[in-house]
Amino acid sequence: MALFIYASEISIPVTQPDQTEAITGVGALLTRDPIEPLVISDSLKLLTTQIMEEGKPVDKASERGFFLPMEDSDIARTHLLLTINDHVKGLFMVTFFDQPPSPTGRSERILFQFLNTIAARVIASEPTVNIQLLGPLDPEMDLKKFNEHLLGIILATQPNHAGEKTFYPLICLESGTQEQPGHQVLNLLLWAAANTRMPEPDRTWQDSIIFGANDFISDGEAITYHYSLNVPVDHFVRPYPFQIKTNLSIDNGILGLAIIERCYRHLKPAQFSLDNPYLAAPCLSIIKSLANAGKTLDNDLLAKMVSTFLGVFDNLPVYNEWSDSKDAWEDWLLAKEVAIRLGPGNPGAFEQLVEAYNGWRENILLHQYKEWCRLMRIAPGGA
């Protein structure tokens, strides 16, 4: 499956007696399926029919062949709004800045806020994410930098959502246009939201959109609103079939690391041919290092195994998605929990467990080799 994101900046000038300001922000519409042209063309037909029946002049939207909410008539906006209420399923997220970003470092600020706005928990819910960027959020955005920012946010927030699938998604960035159906819908949502922040707030359009659950977050510099459209609030959350709560003792930590090592020992280079290129290189390096490993593993290798494991866990996946075995899921989710707990924010826990794991690993390879092969699911001589 894939996630589709339509994203745009918004800037609406506001003239007051003593100055001209602007309401500025960044917004996104997230859907599991692309907004189809038929949704827009049907709305335009209904708009044209109404205008002809009422003998009104040709509407700008009918004339140009697409909706542009900031310039359209109320009749045109109404038809697009009805379409959104009837057909659009997804999440609408918008951030308004308390102060417009300064020209210095503006693109970085916009990128950072955009990634925070769309929420890592949502963008990490699918293995492939298609993002259409409109305006200054744009085609020249550095994809490598975008991925680095995104993966950093996913890593930081993952401990709060250990029981959910968390992909390190393959990002497809492209330029959007005002004519694209998804951006026509997003533009109305942004325009309606911006109207609520005018010197004389107008909630007419915002209140006419049938939102489900909504919430907001303020960080002192910006305020972000999240709204659901014809979907439950957990629409993008993908839980595992079992939810396992584990006491992470040293013994469980050792077992978790053993399961992580076992997963890497059974990965094959061919599995990465069509996968996320940002995960392939470190995984292939780990597979090669394990093939040449001695009785203990060095800290750098274990650190790479743990951090990369969170990326491959759902992307490949390392588990059998259709398994109904609670024992198997206990193993897989224990390994994920260990990888999360040993992340960059817990250097003390990492060093303690690495020492215990290497002591256990050396002992079992010397004195219980058959048990090691059973745990790793390899034939004797394949360690």
Short mmCIF file of C-alpha atoms in Angstrom, two decimals:
data_model
loop_
_atom_site.label_atom_id
_atom_site.label_comp_id
_atom_site.label_asym_id
_atom_site.label_seq_id
_atom_site.Cartn_x
_atom_site.Cartn_y
_atom_site.Cartn_z
CA MET A 1 0.00 0.00 0.00
CA ALA A 2 1.00 3.64 -0.36
CA LEU A 3 0.33 6.98 1.23
CA PHE A 4 -0.45 10.07 -0.86
CA ILE A 5 0.37 13.51 0.50
CA TYR A 6 -0.56 16.80 -1.13
CA ALA A 7 1.38 19.61 0.51
CA SER A 8 1.49 23.36 0.08
CA GLU A 9 2.44 26.59 1.74
CA ILE A 10 -0.21 29.21 2.31
CA SER A 11 0.26 32.95 2.52
CA ILE A 12 -2.73 35.30 2.58
CA PRO A 13 -2.05 39.05 2.82
CA VAL A 14 -4.01 40.83 5.54
CA THR A 15 -4.21 44.62 5.28
CA GLN A 16 -4.86 46.53 8.48
CA PRO A 17 -5.00 50.33 8.98
CA ASP A 18 -1.35 50.62 9.98
CA GLN A 19 0.32 47.69 8.24
CA THR A 20 0.08 44.76 5.84
CA GLU A 21 0.80 41.33 7.27
CA ALA A 22 0.25 37.80 6.02
CA ILE A 23 -1.25 34.66 7.46
CA THR A 24 1.39 32.07 6.66
CA GLY A 25 1.57 28.37 7.16
CA VAL A 26 2.04 24.96 5.64
CA GLY A 27 -0.59 22.27 5.18
CA ALA A 28 -1.04 18.74 3.91
CA LEU A 29 -3.80 16.38 2.89
CA LEU A 30 -2.99 12.70 3.52
CA THR A 31 -4.94 9.91 1.85
CA ARG A 32 -4.54 6.18 1.22
CA ASP A 33 -5.74 6.63 -2.36
CA PRO A 34 -5.04 9.51 -4.77
CA ILE A 35 -7.80 12.10 -5.25
CA GLU A 36 -9.24 11.14 -8.63
CA PRO A 37 -10.02 13.68 -11.42
CA LEU A 38 -13.61 12.36 -11.59
CA VAL A 39 -14.31 13.82 -8.15
CA ILE A 40 -13.48 17.32 -9.43
CA SER A 41 -15.08 16.96 -12.88
CA ASP A 42 -18.40 15.86 -11.34
CA SER A 43 -18.35 18.92 -9.07
CA LEU A 44 -17.67 21.22 -12.02
CA LYS A 45 -20.58 19.66 -13.96
CA LEU A 46 -22.94 20.25 -11.04
CA LEU A 47 -21.66 23.83 -10.74
CA THR A 48 -22.18 24.50 -14.47
CA THR A 49 -25.67 22.98 -14.35
CA GLN A 50 -26.68 25.19 -11.41
CA ILE A 51 -25.34 28.34 -13.11
CA MET A 52 -27.21 27.57 -16.34
CA GLU A 53 -30.46 26.77 -14.52
CA GLU A 54 -30.27 30.00 -12.52
CA GLY A 55 -29.21 32.07 -15.51
CA LYS A 56 -26.06 33.37 -13.81
CA PRO A 57 -22.85 34.49 -15.56
CA VAL A 58 -20.26 31.80 -16.25
CA ASP A 59 -18.30 31.08 -13.08
CA LYS A 60 -14.50 31.46 -13.02
CA ALA A 61 -14.07 27.85 -11.90
CA SER A 62 -16.16 26.55 -14.84
CA GLU A 63 -14.26 28.80 -17.22
CA ARG A 64 -10.78 27.71 -16.14
CA GLY A 65 -11.78 24.04 -15.65
CA PHE A 66 -10.58 23.67 -12.05
CA PHE A 67 -11.22 25.12 -8.60
CA LEU A 68 -9.04 27.84 -7.10
CA PRO A 69 -10.75 28.56 -3.78
CA MET A 70 -9.01 31.88 -3.01
CA GLU A 71 -10.43 33.33 -6.25
CA ASP A 72 -13.66 31.36 -6.72
CA SER A 73 -17.25 32.37 -6.06
CA ASP A 74 -19.10 31.07 -3.02
CA ILE A 75 -21.19 28.83 -5.30
CA ALA A 76 -18.03 27.18 -6.66
CA ARG A 77 -16.57 26.77 -3.17
CA THR A 78 -19.81 25.21 -2.00
CA HIS A 79 -19.72 22.56 -4.72
CA LEU A 80 -16.11 21.69 -3.91
CA LEU A 81 -16.92 21.60 -0.21
CA LEU A 82 -19.81 19.17 -0.82
CA THR A 83 -17.42 16.97 -2.80
CA ILE A 84 -14.95 16.93 0.09
CA ASN A 85 -17.67 16.01 2.58
CA ASP A 86 -18.97 13.22 0.37
CA HIS A 87 -15.85 11.69 -1.16
CA VAL A 88 -12.55 12.65 0.47
CA LYS A 89 -11.12 10.27 3.08
CA GLY A 90 -7.97 11.15 4.94
CA LEU A 91 -6.30 13.58 7.30
CA PHE A 92 -5.91 17.32 6.91
CA MET A 93 -3.05 18.90 8.81
CA VAL A 94 -2.12 22.57 8.88
CA THR A 95 0.43 24.65 10.75
CA PHE A 96 0.19 28.42 11.10
CA PHE A 97 3.29 30.40 12.06
CA ASP A 98 3.01 33.03 14.78
CA GLN A 99 5.63 34.97 12.79
CA PRO A 100 6.46 34.38 9.10
CA PRO A 101 9.77 32.49 8.72
CA SER A 102 12.69 34.86 8.12
CA PRO A 103 14.37 34.74 4.68
CA THR A 104 17.53 33.33 6.32
CA GLY A 105 17.07 29.59 6.73
CA ARG A 106 13.50 29.84 5.50
CA SER A 107 13.53 26.64 3.43
CA GLU A 108 14.97 24.67 6.37
CA ARG A 109 12.27 26.04 8.68
CA ILE A 110 9.52 25.20 6.21
CA LEU A 111 10.87 21.66 5.71
CA PHE A 112 11.20 21.08 9.45
CA GLN A 113 7.68 22.34 10.11
CA PHE A 114 6.23 20.37 7.20
CA LEU A 115 7.66 17.12 8.56
CA ASN A 116 6.32 17.93 12.02
CA THR A 117 2.94 18.86 10.58
CA ILE A 118 2.37 15.61 8.70
CA ALA A 119 3.33 13.60 11.81
CA ALA A 120 5.92 10.84 11.67
CA ARG A 121 3.43 8.34 13.08
CA VAL A 122 1.26 8.79 9.99
CA ILE A 123 3.94 9.06 7.30
CA ALA A 124 5.60 5.92 8.71
CA SER A 125 2.38 3.92 8.38
CA GLU A 126 3.07 2.90 4.75
CA PRO A 127 6.19 1.61 2.98
CA THR A 128 5.82 4.04 0.04
CA VAL A 129 4.91 7.70 0.35
CA ASN A 130 4.09 9.85 -2.69
CA ILE A 131 4.36 13.56 -1.94
CA GLN A 132 3.25 16.29 -4.33
CA LEU A 133 4.71 19.64 -3.29
CA LEU A 134 3.18 22.93 -4.42
CA GLY A 135 4.88 26.31 -4.38
CA PRO A 136 7.99 27.01 -2.35
CA LEU A 137 7.79 23.57 -0.71
CA ASP A 138 9.21 22.37 -3.86
CA PRO A 139 10.72 20.19 -6.49
CA GLU A 140 14.22 21.27 -5.69
CA MET A 141 13.90 20.04 -2.13
CA ASP A 142 16.89 17.85 -1.34
CA LEU A 143 15.52 14.29 -1.14
CA LYS A 144 18.51 13.07 0.91
CA LYS A 145 18.06 15.88 3.45
CA PHE A 146 14.31 15.22 3.51
CA ASN A 147 14.90 11.54 4.32
CA GLU A 148 17.46 12.35 7.00
CA HIS A 149 15.04 14.72 8.74
CA LEU A 150 12.19 12.24 8.42
CA LEU A 151 14.10 9.21 9.70
CA GLY A 152 15.35 11.26 12.65
CA ILE A 153 11.79 12.15 13.60
CA ILE A 154 10.61 8.54 13.18
CA LEU A 155 13.41 7.27 15.43
CA ALA A 156 12.63 9.88 18.07
CA THR A 157 8.90 9.11 18.17
CA GLN A 158 8.99 5.32 17.65
CA PRO A 159 9.25 4.42 21.36
CA ASN A 160 5.76 5.85 21.87
CA HIS A 161 4.25 3.56 19.23
CA ALA A 162 6.09 0.24 19.59
CA GLY A 163 2.89 -1.76 19.01
CA GLU A 164 2.30 -0.26 15.55
CA LYS A 165 3.88 -0.95 12.18
CA THR A 166 6.50 1.72 11.54
CA PHE A 167 7.97 1.84 8.06
CA TYR A 168 11.05 3.74 7.01
CA PRO A 169 9.25 4.75 3.84
CA LEU A 170 10.51 5.11 0.32
CA ILE A 171 9.77 8.77 -0.45
CA CYS A 172 8.72 9.88 -3.93
CA LEU A 173 8.80 13.69 -4.22
CA GLU A 174 7.33 15.53 -7.19
CA SER A 175 6.10 18.98 -8.08
CA GLY A 176 2.38 19.59 -7.80
CA THR A 177 0.16 22.00 -9.73
CA GLN A 178 -2.97 23.97 -8.84
CA GLU A 179 -4.91 21.85 -11.35
CA GLN A 180 -4.26 18.52 -9.64
CA PRO A 181 -7.39 17.23 -7.86
CA GLY A 182 -5.60 16.71 -4.55
CA HIS A 183 -4.31 20.28 -4.52
CA GLN A 184 -7.74 21.70 -5.39
CA VAL A 185 -9.12 19.95 -2.32
CA LEU A 186 -6.17 20.99 -0.14
CA ASN A 187 -6.42 24.62 -1.28
CA LEU A 188 -10.03 24.86 -0.09
CA LEU A 189 -9.15 23.27 3.26
CA LEU A 190 -6.24 25.71 3.70
CA TRP A 191 -8.31 28.72 2.67
CA ALA A 192 -11.12 27.79 5.07
CA ALA A 193 -8.65 27.27 7.93
CA ALA A 194 -6.86 30.56 7.21
CA ASN A 195 -10.17 32.46 7.35
CA THR A 196 -10.47 31.50 11.01
CA ARG A 197 -7.26 33.42 11.73
CA MET A 198 -8.23 36.70 10.09
CA PRO A 199 -8.45 39.88 12.23
CA GLU A 200 -12.21 39.30 11.99
CA PRO A 201 -12.36 35.48 12.06
CA ASP A 202 -14.81 33.76 9.72
CA ARG A 203 -15.58 30.14 10.61
CA THR A 204 -18.40 29.69 8.09
CA TRP A 205 -16.46 27.49 5.68
CA GLN A 206 -14.39 25.67 8.28
CA ASP A 207 -17.53 24.73 10.20
CA SER A 208 -19.22 23.50 6.99
CA ILE A 209 -16.54 20.86 6.44
CA ILE A 210 -17.50 17.63 8.18
CA PHE A 211 -14.42 16.93 10.25
CA GLY A 212 -14.21 13.99 12.59
CA ALA A 213 -11.77 14.05 15.48
CA ASN A 214 -9.42 17.01 15.67
CA ASP A 215 -6.66 18.28 17.92
CA PHE A 216 -3.96 20.92 18.00
CA ILE A 217 -0.38 21.34 19.21
CA SER A 218 1.36 24.63 19.96
CA ASP A 219 5.11 25.04 20.42
CA GLY A 220 5.20 28.79 21.03
CA GLU A 221 6.26 29.58 17.46
CA ALA A 222 3.51 27.81 15.53
CA ILE A 223 0.23 26.02 16.07
CA THR A 224 -0.65 22.79 14.26
CA TYR A 225 -4.16 21.42 13.72
CA HIS A 226 -4.97 17.81 12.78
CA TYR A 227 -8.41 16.93 11.36
CA SER A 228 -9.88 13.65 10.11
CA LEU A 229 -12.09 13.56 7.01
CA ASN A 230 -14.55 10.66 6.75
CA VAL A 231 -12.14 8.30 8.52
CA PRO A 232 -11.63 7.31 12.17
CA VAL A 233 -8.81 9.00 14.02
CA ASP A 234 -6.71 5.80 13.94
CA HIS A 235 -7.21 5.32 10.18
CA PHE A 236 -3.47 5.34 9.47
CA VAL A 237 -2.46 3.27 12.49
CA ARG A 238 -1.58 -0.36 11.68
CA PRO A 239 -1.28 -2.43 14.87
CA TYR A 240 0.27 -5.88 15.03
CA PRO A 241 -2.08 -8.85 15.54
CA PHE A 242 -0.72 -9.31 19.07
CA GLN A 243 0.23 -6.68 21.62
CA ILE A 244 2.99 -8.02 23.85
CA LYS A 245 4.10 -6.36 27.08
CA THR A 246 7.53 -7.60 28.08
CA ASN A 247 9.64 -7.07 31.17
CA LEU A 248 12.99 -6.13 29.67
CA SER A 249 15.35 -7.99 31.98
CA ILE A 250 18.96 -8.72 30.95
CA ASP A 251 17.89 -12.24 29.91
CA ASN A 252 15.11 -10.86 27.71
CA GLY A 253 17.52 -8.30 26.30
CA ILE A 254 19.99 -11.06 25.36
CA LEU A 255 17.20 -13.06 23.74
CA GLY A 256 16.06 -9.96 21.83
CA LEU A 257 19.55 -9.33 20.48
CA ALA A 258 19.84 -13.02 19.52
CA ILE A 259 16.59 -12.75 17.54
CA ILE A 260 17.89 -9.60 15.83
CA GLU A 261 21.10 -11.42 14.88
CA ARG A 262 19.07 -14.40 13.65
CA CYS A 263 16.98 -12.13 11.42
CA TYR A 264 20.09 -10.69 9.77
CA ARG A 265 21.57 -14.16 9.26
CA HIS A 266 18.51 -15.11 7.20
CA LEU A 267 18.27 -11.94 5.12
CA LYS A 268 19.35 -12.28 1.50
CA PRO A 269 20.79 -9.51 -0.69
CA ALA A 270 18.02 -10.10 -3.25
CA GLN A 271 15.44 -8.93 -0.70
CA PHE A 272 16.78 -5.40 -1.03
CA SER A 273 16.73 -5.11 -4.81
CA LEU A 274 13.45 -3.16 -4.86
CA ASP A 275 13.52 -1.93 -1.29
CA ASN A 276 14.38 1.38 0.27
CA PRO A 277 17.91 2.30 -0.88
CA TYR A 278 18.58 4.03 2.45
CA LEU A 279 18.26 0.66 4.21
CA ALA A 280 19.94 -1.63 1.69
CA ALA A 281 23.57 -0.53 2.12
CA PRO A 282 23.78 -0.84 5.94
CA CYS A 283 21.92 -4.18 5.89
CA LEU A 284 24.21 -5.68 3.29
CA SER A 285 27.21 -4.48 5.32
CA ILE A 286 25.80 -6.15 8.47
CA ILE A 287 25.14 -9.45 6.66
CA LYS A 288 28.73 -9.48 5.40
CA SER A 289 30.16 -8.65 8.86
CA LEU A 290 28.16 -11.41 10.57
CA ALA A 291 29.36 -13.96 8.05
CA ASN A 292 32.93 -13.19 9.15
CA ALA A 293 32.23 -12.65 12.86
CA GLY A 294 34.09 -14.37 15.68
CA LYS A 295 32.68 -15.35 19.08
CA THR A 296 31.93 -11.74 20.06
CA LEU A 297 30.62 -8.78 18.08
CA ASP A 298 32.12 -5.31 18.32
CA ASN A 299 30.04 -2.40 19.60
CA ASP A 300 29.87 -0.59 16.26
CA LEU A 301 28.45 -3.64 14.50
CA LEU A 302 25.85 -4.22 17.24
CA ALA A 303 24.89 -0.53 17.21
CA LYS A 304 24.37 -0.70 13.43
CA MET A 305 22.39 -3.95 13.77
CA VAL A 306 20.05 -2.41 16.35
CA SER A 307 19.41 0.91 14.58
CA THR A 308 18.96 -0.62 11.13
CA PHE A 309 16.73 -3.40 12.48
CA LEU A 310 13.99 -0.87 13.22
CA GLY A 311 14.06 0.09 9.57
CA VAL A 312 13.85 -3.42 8.13
CA PHE A 313 11.45 -4.78 10.76
CA ASP A 314 8.31 -3.69 8.91
CA ASN A 315 9.79 -2.74 5.54
CA LEU A 316 10.82 -6.27 4.53
CA PRO A 317 9.25 -7.44 6.94
CA VAL A 318 11.38 -9.69 9.16
CA TYR A 319 8.26 -11.45 10.44
CA ASN A 320 5.54 -13.57 8.87
CA GLU A 321 2.70 -11.04 8.61
CA TRP A 322 0.05 -13.77 8.42
CA SER A 323 1.29 -15.78 11.40
CA ASP A 324 -1.25 -16.40 14.17
CA SER A 325 1.39 -17.83 16.50
CA LYS A 326 1.54 -15.81 19.70
CA ASP A 327 4.96 -17.33 20.52
CA ALA A 328 6.39 -16.16 17.20
CA TRP A 329 5.00 -12.65 17.67
CA GLU A 330 6.41 -12.55 21.20
CA ASP A 331 9.87 -13.17 19.72
CA TRP A 332 9.52 -10.61 16.94
CA LEU A 333 8.06 -7.88 19.12
CA LEU A 334 10.60 -8.54 21.87
CA ALA A 335 13.36 -7.95 19.32
CA LYS A 336 11.72 -4.69 18.21
CA GLU A 337 11.31 -3.53 21.81
CA VAL A 338 14.99 -4.26 22.52
CA ALA A 339 16.04 -2.31 19.41
CA ILE A 340 13.93 0.65 20.52
CA ARG A 341 15.27 0.57 24.10
CA LEU A 342 18.86 0.42 22.89
CA GLY A 343 18.50 3.48 20.68
CA PRO A 344 20.81 6.52 20.69
CA GLY A 345 19.12 7.97 23.77
CA ASN A 346 20.19 5.05 26.01
CA PRO A 347 23.99 4.64 25.78
CA GLY A 348 24.25 3.14 29.28
CA ALA A 349 21.66 0.45 28.59
CA PHE A 350 23.33 -0.34 25.26
CA GLU A 351 26.80 -0.84 26.76
CA GLN A 352 25.48 -2.99 29.62
CA LEU A 353 23.47 -5.27 27.34
CA VAL A 354 26.22 -5.54 24.71
CA GLU A 355 28.63 -6.76 27.37
CA ALA A 356 26.09 -9.32 28.62
CA TYR A 357 25.25 -10.44 25.06
CA ASN A 358 28.87 -10.98 24.07
CA GLY A 359 29.51 -12.95 27.26
CA TRP A 360 26.48 -15.16 26.54
CA ARG A 361 27.38 -15.47 22.85
CA GLU A 362 30.96 -16.55 23.54
CA ASN A 363 29.82 -19.09 26.14
CA ILE A 364 27.11 -20.70 24.00
CA LEU A 365 29.40 -20.94 20.96
CA LEU A 366 32.09 -22.68 23.06
CA HIS A 367 29.92 -24.96 25.20
CA GLN A 368 26.44 -25.29 23.65
CA TYR A 369 27.03 -25.08 19.95
CA LYS A 370 23.99 -27.16 19.00
CA GLU A 371 21.78 -24.83 21.05
CA TRP A 372 23.31 -21.86 19.23
CA CYS A 373 22.46 -23.45 15.87
CA ARG A 374 18.90 -24.11 17.07
CA LEU A 375 18.45 -20.48 18.17
CA MET A 376 19.94 -19.14 14.94
CA ARG A 377 18.06 -21.77 12.88
CA ILE A 378 21.19 -22.69 11.00
CA ALA A 379 22.86 -26.01 10.28
CA PRO A 380 25.94 -26.88 12.38
CA GLY A 381 28.96 -25.28 10.73
CA GLY A 382 26.93 -22.28 9.50
CA ALA A 383 27.71 -19.87 12.36
#
